[in-house]
mmCIF file of C-alpha atoms in Angstrom:
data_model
loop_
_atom_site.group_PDB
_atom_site.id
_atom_site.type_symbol
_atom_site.label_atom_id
_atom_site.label_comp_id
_atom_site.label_asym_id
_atom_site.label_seq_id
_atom_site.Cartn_x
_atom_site.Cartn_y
_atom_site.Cartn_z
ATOM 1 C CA UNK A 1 59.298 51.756 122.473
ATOM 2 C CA UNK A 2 55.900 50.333 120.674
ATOM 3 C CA UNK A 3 57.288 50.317 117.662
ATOM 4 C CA UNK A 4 58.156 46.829 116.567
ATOM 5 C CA UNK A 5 60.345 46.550 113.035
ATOM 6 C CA UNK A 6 59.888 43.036 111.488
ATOM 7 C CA UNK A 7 61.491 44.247 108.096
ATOM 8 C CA UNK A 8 63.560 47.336 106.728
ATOM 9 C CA UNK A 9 60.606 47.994 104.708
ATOM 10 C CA UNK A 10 58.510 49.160 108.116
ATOM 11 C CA UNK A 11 60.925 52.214 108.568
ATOM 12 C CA UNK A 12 59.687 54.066 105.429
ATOM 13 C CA UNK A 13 55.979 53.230 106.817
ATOM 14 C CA UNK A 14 57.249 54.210 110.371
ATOM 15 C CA UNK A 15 59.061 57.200 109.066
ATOM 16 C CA UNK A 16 62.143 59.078 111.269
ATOM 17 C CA UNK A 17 59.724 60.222 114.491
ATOM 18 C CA UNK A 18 56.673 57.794 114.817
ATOM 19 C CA UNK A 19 54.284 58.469 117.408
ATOM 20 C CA UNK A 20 51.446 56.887 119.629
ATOM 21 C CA UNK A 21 49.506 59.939 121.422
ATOM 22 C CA UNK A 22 45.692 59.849 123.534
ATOM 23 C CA UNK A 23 43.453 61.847 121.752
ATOM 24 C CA UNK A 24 40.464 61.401 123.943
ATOM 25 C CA UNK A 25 40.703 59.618 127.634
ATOM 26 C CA UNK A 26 37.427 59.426 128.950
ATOM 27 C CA UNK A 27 35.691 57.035 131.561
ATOM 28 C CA UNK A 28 32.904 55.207 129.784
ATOM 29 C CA UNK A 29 33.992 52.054 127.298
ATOM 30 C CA UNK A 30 33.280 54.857 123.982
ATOM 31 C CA UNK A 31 35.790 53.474 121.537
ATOM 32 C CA UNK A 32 35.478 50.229 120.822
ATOM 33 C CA UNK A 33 34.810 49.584 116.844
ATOM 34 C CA UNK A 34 34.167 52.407 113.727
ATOM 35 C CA UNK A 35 37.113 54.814 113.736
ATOM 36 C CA UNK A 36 35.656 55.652 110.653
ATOM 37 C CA UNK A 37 37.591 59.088 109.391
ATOM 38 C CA UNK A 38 35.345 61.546 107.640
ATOM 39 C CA UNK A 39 38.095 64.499 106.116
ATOM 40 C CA UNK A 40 35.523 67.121 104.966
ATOM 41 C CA UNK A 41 34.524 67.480 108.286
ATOM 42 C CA UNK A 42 37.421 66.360 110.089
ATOM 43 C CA UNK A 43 35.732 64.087 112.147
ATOM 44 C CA UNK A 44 35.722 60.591 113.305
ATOM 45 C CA UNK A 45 33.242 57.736 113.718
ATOM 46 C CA UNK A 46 33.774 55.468 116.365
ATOM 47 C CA UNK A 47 31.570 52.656 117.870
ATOM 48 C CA UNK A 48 31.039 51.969 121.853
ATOM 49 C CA UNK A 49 31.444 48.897 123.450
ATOM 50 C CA UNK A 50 28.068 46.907 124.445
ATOM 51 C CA UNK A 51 27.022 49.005 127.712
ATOM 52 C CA UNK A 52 24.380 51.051 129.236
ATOM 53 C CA UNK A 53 24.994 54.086 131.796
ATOM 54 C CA UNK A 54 22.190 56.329 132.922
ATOM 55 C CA UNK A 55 23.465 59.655 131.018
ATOM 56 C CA UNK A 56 23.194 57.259 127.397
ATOM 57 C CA UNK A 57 19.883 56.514 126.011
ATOM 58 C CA UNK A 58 17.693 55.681 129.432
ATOM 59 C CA UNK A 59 20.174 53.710 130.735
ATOM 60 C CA UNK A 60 19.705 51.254 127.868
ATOM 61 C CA UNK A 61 22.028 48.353 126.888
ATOM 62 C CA UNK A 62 23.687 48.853 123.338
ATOM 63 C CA UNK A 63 26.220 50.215 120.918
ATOM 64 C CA UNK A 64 26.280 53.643 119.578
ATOM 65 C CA UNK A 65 27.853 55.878 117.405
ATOM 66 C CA UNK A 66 30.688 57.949 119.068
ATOM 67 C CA UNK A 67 31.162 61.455 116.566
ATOM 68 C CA UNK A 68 34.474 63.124 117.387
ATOM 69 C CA UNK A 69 35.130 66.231 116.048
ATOM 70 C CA UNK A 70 37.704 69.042 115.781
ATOM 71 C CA UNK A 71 40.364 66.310 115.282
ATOM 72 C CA UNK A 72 42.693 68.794 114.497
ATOM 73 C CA UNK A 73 42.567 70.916 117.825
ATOM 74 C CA UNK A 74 44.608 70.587 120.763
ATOM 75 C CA UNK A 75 41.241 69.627 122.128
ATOM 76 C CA UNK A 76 39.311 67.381 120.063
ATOM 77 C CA UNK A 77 35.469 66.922 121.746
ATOM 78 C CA UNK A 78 32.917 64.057 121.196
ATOM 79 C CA UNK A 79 29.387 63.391 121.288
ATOM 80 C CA UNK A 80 27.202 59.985 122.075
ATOM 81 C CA UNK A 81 24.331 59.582 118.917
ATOM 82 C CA UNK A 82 22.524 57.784 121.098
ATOM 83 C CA UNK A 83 19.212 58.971 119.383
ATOM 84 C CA UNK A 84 20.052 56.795 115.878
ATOM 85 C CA UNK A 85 18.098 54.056 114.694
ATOM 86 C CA UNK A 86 21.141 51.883 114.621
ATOM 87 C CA UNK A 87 20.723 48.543 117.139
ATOM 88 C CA UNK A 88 23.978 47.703 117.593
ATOM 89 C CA UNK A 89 26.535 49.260 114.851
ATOM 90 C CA UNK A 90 30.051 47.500 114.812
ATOM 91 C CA UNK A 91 32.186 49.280 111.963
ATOM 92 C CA UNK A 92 32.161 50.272 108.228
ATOM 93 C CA UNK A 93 33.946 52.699 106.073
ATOM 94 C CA UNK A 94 33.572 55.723 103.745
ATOM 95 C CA UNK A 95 31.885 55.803 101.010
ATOM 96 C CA UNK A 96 32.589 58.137 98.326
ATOM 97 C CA UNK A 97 31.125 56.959 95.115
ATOM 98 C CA UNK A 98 28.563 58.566 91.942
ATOM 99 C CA UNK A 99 28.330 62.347 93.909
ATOM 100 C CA UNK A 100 27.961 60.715 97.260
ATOM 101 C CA UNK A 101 29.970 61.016 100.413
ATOM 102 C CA UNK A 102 28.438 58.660 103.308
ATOM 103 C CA UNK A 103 29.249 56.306 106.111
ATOM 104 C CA UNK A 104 28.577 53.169 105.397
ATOM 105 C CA UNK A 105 27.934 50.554 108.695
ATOM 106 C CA UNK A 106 27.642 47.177 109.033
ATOM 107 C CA UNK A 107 24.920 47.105 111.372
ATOM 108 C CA UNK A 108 24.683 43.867 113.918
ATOM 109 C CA UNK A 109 21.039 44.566 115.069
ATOM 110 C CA UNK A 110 18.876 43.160 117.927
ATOM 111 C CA UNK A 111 16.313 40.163 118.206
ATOM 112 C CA UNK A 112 13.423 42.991 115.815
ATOM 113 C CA UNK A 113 13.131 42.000 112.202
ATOM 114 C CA UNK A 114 15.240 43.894 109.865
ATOM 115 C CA UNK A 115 17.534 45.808 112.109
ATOM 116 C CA UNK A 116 20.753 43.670 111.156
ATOM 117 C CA UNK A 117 22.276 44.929 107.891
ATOM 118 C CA UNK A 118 23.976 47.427 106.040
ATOM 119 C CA UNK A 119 23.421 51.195 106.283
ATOM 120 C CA UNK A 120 24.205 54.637 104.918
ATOM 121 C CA UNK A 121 25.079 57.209 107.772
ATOM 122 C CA UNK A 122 25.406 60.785 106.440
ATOM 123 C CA UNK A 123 28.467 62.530 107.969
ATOM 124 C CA UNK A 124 26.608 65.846 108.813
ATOM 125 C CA UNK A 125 23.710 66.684 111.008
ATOM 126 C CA UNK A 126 21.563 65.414 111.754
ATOM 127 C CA UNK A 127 23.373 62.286 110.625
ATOM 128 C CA UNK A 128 20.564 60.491 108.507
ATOM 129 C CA UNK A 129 20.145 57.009 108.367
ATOM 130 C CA UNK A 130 19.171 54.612 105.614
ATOM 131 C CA UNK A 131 18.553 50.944 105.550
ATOM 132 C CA UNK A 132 20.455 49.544 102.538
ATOM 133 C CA UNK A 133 20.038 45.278 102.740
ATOM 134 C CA UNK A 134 18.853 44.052 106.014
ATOM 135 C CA UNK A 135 18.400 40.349 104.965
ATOM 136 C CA UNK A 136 19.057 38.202 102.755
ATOM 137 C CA UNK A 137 15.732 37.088 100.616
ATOM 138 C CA UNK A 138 13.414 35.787 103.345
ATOM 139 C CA UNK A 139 15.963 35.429 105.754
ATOM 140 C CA UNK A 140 17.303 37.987 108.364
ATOM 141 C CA UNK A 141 21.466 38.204 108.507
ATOM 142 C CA UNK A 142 22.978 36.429 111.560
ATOM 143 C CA UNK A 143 24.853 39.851 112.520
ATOM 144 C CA UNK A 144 26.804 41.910 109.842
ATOM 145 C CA UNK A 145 30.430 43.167 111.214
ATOM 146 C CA UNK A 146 32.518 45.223 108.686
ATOM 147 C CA UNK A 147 32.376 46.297 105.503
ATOM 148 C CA UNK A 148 34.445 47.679 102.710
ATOM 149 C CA UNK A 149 33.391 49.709 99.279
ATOM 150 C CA UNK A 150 35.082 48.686 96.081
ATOM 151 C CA UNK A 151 35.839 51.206 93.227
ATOM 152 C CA UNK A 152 33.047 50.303 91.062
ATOM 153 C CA UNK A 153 30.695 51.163 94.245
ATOM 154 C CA UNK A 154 29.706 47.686 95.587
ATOM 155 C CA UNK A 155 29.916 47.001 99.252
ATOM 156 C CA UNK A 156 31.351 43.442 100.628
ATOM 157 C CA UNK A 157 30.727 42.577 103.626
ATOM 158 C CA UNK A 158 30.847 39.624 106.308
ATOM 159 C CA UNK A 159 28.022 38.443 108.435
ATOM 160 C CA UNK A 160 28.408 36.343 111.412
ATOM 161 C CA UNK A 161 26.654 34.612 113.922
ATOM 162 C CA UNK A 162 28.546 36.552 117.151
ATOM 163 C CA UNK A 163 25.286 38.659 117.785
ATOM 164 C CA UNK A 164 23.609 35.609 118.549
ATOM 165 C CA UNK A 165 26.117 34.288 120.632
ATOM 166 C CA UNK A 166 26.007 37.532 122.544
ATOM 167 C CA UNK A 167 22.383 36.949 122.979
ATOM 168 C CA UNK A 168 21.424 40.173 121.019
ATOM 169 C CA UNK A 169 20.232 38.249 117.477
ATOM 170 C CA UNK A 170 17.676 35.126 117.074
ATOM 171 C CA UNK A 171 18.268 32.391 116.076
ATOM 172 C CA UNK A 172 21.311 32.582 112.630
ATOM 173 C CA UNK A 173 19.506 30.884 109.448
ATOM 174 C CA UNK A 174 22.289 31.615 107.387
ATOM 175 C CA UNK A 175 25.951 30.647 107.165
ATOM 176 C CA UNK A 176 28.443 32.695 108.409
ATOM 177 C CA UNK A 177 29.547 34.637 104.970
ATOM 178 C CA UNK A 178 30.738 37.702 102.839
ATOM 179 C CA UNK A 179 28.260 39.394 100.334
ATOM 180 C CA UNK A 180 28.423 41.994 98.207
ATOM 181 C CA UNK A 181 25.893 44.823 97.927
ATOM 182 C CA UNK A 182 25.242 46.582 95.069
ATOM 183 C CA UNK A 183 23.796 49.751 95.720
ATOM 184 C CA UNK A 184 22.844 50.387 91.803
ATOM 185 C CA UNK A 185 20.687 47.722 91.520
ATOM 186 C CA UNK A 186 19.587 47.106 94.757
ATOM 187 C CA UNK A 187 20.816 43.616 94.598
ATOM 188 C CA UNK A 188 22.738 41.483 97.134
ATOM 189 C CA UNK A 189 25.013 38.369 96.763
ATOM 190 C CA UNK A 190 26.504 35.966 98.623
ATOM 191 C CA UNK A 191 30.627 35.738 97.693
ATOM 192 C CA UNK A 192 32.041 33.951 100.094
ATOM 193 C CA UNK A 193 31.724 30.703 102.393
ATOM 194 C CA UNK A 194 33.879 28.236 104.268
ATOM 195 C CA UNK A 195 35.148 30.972 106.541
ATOM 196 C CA UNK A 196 34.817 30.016 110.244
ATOM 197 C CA UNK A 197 33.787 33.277 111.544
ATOM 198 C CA UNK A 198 33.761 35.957 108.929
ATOM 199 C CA UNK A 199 34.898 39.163 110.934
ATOM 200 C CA UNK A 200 37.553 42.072 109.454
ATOM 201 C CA UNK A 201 36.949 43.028 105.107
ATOM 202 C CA UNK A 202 38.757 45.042 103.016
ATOM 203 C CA UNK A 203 40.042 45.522 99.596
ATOM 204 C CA UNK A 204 43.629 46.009 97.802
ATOM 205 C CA UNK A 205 43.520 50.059 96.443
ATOM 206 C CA UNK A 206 42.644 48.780 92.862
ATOM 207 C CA UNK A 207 39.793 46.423 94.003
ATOM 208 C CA UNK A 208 41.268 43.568 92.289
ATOM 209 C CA UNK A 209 41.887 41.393 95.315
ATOM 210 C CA UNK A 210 39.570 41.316 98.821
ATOM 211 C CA UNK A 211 41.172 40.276 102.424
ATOM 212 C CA UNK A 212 38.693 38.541 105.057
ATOM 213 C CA UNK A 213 39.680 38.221 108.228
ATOM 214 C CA UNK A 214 39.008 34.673 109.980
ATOM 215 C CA UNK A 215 38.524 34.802 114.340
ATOM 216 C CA UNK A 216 37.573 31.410 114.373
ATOM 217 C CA UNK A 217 39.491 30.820 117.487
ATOM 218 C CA UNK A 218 37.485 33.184 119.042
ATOM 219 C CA UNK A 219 34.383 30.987 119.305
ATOM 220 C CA UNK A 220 32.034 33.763 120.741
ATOM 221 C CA UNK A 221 30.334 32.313 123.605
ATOM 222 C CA UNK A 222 33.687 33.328 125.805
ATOM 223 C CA UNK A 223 35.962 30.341 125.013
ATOM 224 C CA UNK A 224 39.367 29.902 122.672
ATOM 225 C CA UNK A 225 40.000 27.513 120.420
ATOM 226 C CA UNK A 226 43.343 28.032 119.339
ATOM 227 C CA UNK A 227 43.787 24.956 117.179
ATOM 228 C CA UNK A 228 40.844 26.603 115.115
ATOM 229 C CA UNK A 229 41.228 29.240 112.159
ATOM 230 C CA UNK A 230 42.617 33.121 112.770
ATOM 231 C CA UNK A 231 44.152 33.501 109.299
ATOM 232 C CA UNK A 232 43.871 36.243 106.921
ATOM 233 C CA UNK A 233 42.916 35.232 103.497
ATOM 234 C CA UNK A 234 42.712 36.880 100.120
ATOM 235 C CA UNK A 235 40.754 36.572 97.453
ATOM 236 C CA UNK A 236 41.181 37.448 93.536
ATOM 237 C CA UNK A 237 37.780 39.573 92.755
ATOM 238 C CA UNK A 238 37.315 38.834 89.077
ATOM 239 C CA UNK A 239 34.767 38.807 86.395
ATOM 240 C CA UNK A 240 34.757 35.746 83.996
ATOM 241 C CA UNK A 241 33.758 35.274 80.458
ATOM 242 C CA UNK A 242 30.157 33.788 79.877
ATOM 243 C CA UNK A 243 28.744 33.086 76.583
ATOM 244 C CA UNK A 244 29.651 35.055 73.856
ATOM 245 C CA UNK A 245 31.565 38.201 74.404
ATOM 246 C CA UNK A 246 29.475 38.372 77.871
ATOM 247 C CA UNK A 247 31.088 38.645 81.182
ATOM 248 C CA UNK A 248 29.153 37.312 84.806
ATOM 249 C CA UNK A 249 30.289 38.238 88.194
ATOM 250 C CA UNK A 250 32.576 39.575 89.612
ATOM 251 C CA UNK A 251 33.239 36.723 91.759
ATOM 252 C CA UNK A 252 35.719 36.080 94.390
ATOM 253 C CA UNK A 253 38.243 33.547 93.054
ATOM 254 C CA UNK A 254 41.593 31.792 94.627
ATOM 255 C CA UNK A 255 41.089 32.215 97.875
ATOM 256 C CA UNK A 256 44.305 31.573 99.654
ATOM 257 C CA UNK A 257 46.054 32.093 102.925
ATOM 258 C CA UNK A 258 47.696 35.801 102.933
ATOM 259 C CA UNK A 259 49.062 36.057 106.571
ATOM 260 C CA UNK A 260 48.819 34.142 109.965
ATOM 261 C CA UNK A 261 49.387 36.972 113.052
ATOM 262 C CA UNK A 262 52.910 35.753 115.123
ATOM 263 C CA UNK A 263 50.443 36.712 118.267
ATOM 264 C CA UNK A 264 46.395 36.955 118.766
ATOM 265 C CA UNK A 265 43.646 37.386 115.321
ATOM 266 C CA UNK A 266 43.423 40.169 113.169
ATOM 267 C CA UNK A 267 40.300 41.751 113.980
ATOM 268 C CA UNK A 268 39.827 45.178 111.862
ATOM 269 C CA UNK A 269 41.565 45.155 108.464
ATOM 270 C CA UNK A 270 42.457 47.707 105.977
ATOM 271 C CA UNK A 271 44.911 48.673 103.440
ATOM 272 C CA UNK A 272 47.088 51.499 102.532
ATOM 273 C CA UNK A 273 47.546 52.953 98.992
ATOM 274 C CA UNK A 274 50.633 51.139 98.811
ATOM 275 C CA UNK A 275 48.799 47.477 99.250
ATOM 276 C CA UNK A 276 50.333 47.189 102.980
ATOM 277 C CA UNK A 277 47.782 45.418 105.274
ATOM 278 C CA UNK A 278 46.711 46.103 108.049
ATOM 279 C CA UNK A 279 45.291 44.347 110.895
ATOM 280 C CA UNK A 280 44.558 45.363 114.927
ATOM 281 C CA UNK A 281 45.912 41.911 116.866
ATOM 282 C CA UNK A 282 46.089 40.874 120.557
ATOM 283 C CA UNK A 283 49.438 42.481 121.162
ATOM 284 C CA UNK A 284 48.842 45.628 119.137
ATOM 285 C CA UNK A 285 48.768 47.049 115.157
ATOM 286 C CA UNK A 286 50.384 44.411 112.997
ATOM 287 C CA UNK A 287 51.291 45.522 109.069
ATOM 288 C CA UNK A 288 51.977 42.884 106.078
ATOM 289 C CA UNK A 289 53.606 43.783 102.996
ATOM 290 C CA UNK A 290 50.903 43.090 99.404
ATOM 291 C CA UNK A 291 53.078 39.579 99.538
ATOM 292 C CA UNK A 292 51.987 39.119 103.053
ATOM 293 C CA UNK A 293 55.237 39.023 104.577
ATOM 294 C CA UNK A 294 55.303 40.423 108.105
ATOM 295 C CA UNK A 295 56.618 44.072 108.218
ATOM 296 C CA UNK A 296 56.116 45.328 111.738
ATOM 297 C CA UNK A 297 53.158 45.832 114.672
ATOM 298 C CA UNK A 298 52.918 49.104 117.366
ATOM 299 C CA UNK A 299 52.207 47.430 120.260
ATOM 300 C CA UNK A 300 49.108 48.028 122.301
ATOM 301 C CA UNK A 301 48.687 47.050 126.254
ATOM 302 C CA UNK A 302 46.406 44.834 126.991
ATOM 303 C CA UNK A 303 43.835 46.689 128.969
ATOM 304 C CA UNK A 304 43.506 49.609 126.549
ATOM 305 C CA UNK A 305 42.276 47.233 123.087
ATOM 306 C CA UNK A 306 39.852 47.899 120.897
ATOM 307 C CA UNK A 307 38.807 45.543 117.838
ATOM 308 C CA UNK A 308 39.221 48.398 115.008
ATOM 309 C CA UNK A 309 41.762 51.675 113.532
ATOM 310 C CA UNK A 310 41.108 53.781 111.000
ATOM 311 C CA UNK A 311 43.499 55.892 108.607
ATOM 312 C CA UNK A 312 42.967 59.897 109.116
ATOM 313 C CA UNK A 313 45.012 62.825 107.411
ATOM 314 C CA UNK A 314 48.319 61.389 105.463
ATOM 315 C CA UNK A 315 50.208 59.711 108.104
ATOM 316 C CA UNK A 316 47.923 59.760 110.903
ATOM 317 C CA UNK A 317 45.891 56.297 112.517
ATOM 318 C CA UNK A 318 43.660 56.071 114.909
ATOM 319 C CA UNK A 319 43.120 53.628 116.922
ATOM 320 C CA UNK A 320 40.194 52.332 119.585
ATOM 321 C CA UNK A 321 41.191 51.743 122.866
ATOM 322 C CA UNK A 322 38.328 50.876 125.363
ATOM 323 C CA UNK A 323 37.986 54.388 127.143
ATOM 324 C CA UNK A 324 40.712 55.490 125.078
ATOM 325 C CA UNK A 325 41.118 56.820 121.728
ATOM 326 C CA UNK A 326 45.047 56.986 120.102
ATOM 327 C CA UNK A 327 46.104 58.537 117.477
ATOM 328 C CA UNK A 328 49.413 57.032 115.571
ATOM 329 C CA UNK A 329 51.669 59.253 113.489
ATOM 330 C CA UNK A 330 54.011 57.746 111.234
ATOM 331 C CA UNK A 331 55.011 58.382 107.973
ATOM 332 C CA UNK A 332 53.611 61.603 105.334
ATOM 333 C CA UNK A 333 53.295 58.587 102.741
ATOM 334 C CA UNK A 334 50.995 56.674 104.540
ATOM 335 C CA UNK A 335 47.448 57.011 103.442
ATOM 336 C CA UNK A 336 44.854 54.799 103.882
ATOM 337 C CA UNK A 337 42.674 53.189 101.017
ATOM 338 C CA UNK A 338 38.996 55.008 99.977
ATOM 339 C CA UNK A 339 39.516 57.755 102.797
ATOM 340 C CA UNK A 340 40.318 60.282 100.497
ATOM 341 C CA UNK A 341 39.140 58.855 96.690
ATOM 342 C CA UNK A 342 36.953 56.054 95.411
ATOM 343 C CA UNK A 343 40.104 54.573 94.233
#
């Protein structure tokens, strides 16, 4: 069996008949990031790996957006959005916030000015993009990689300098880092440093607390370095009291370590609406408890991993696998965070 119980408290995620199930099987390397679950049209988002194949954009080299639809069918079909002007998407969420209902991306971009950022998709034909930040006062972001919306309709999310690594972004001129984008004002900030390389974001169901996930010991350039960082950490997102009766922020305060994977990095991260964590490891799908104790994982083999999931309908997951996508049934309770409400 996949399914891997750490803790009692992984049956009532699990639930009495858990299943892991191919949704799509397909040749090219389609599913590789996204899984982005849209319910109004019952449709997914996923992200390619980097290739090129003559039948995908003249046989050019990039990422695109994969748009699978009719989900809920025996036989769920896809299409390739090659025609976007997206260089390079990696993931992103949904964004349901003021009247809207959008895809947000973090976008990594090529070596052109301004094509690195963060960007609204819409979910319905013919899927219209907008630029939302795509640097950083004068200076263009290193390679943006996830990205997570917060209740009050701000958007964190990490930056890092793998795009250049891969050869696809110039030269970084900014540290590897989380901001947070405010759509309402149009302004960006920078939140949080330190972090080796910024990869996986996402936030507790009440906003109050923001998880970055740390692949350090994947260096980028094709080595390991496993005596560098792959933790998870969280951080307390909190406004503070400045001069009289006025409030500044919200910043992210008390960063701390929340989990360390048994096996591999935690690549994509999200929650549930119970706090659970999750996070897509080497081995498989790995879920810690709000206190970060280790709960359980659904293994994955090793040839069909992706770096992202995504939480569908109540109880369903899916899950990237190369050429592969899966789709994980577990538990009616299970829900994941923002899919459904802005809280």
């Amino acid at each position: 069996s996949p399914f891997v119980i750490a803790s009692p408290a992984c049956r009532s995620i699990l639930g009495t008949n858990p299943t892991l199930t191919v949704v799509v099987n397909q040749s090219l390397l389609l599913f590789h990031e996204g899984c982005i679950y849209h319910p109004p049209s019952d449709s997914l988002f996923a992200v390619s790996e980097y290739f090129n194949d003559p039948s995908v954009n003249n046989n050019v080299s990039g990422q695109y957006i994969i748009h699978v639809t009719n989900l809920s069918s025996s036989r769920p079909s896809y299409k390739i959005l090659d025609g976007l002007p997206l260089a390079n998407p990696i993931s992103g969420t949904r964004y349901i916030h003021g009247g809207a209902d959008k895809i947000v991306l973090a976008v990594t971009g090529n070596k052109q000015k301004n094509t690195g950022g963060i960007f609204f998709l819409d979910p319905f034909p013919p899927f219209e993009v907008t630029p939302l930040t795509t640097s950083y006062g004068d200076y263009q972001y290193d390679g943006p990689d996830d990205a997570t919306t917060m209740p009050d309709g701000s958007i964190y999310f990490t930056d890092v300098i793998y795009g250049w690594l891969h050869g696809r972004r110039p030269q970084p001129v900014l540290p590897n880092m989380v901001y947070r984008y405010d759509p309402s004002t149009n302004t960006t900030r920078a939140m949080a440093d330190l972090i080796s390389r910024p990869n996986g974001v996402t936030r507790s169901p009440d906003g109050s607390v923001v998880y970055v996930g740390d692949t350090g010991v994947n260096i980028g350039d094709g080595t390991l370095d496993y005596t560098s960082q792959r933790a998870i950490y969280a951080h307390t997102a909190r406004s503070t009291v400045s001069g009289k009766g006025n409030t500044a922020g919200p910043f992210l305060m008390d960063r701390r370590l929340f989990a360390l994977p048994y096996v591999g990095v935690a690549d994509g991260l999200k929650t549930d609406t119970h706090g659970n964590v999750w996070g897509l490891s080497t081995d498989g799908l790995h879920v810690w408890s709000p206190s970060g104790n280790f709960l359980g994982k659904i293994l994955m083999d090793d040839d069909q991993q992706g770096g992202n999931f995504g939480f569908g309908k109540p109880g369903e997951v899916y899950i990237v696998g190369g050429n592969v996508l899966f789709k994980l049934e577990v538990a009616n309770s299970v829900l994941g965070t923002g899919v459904y409400t802005e809280v």
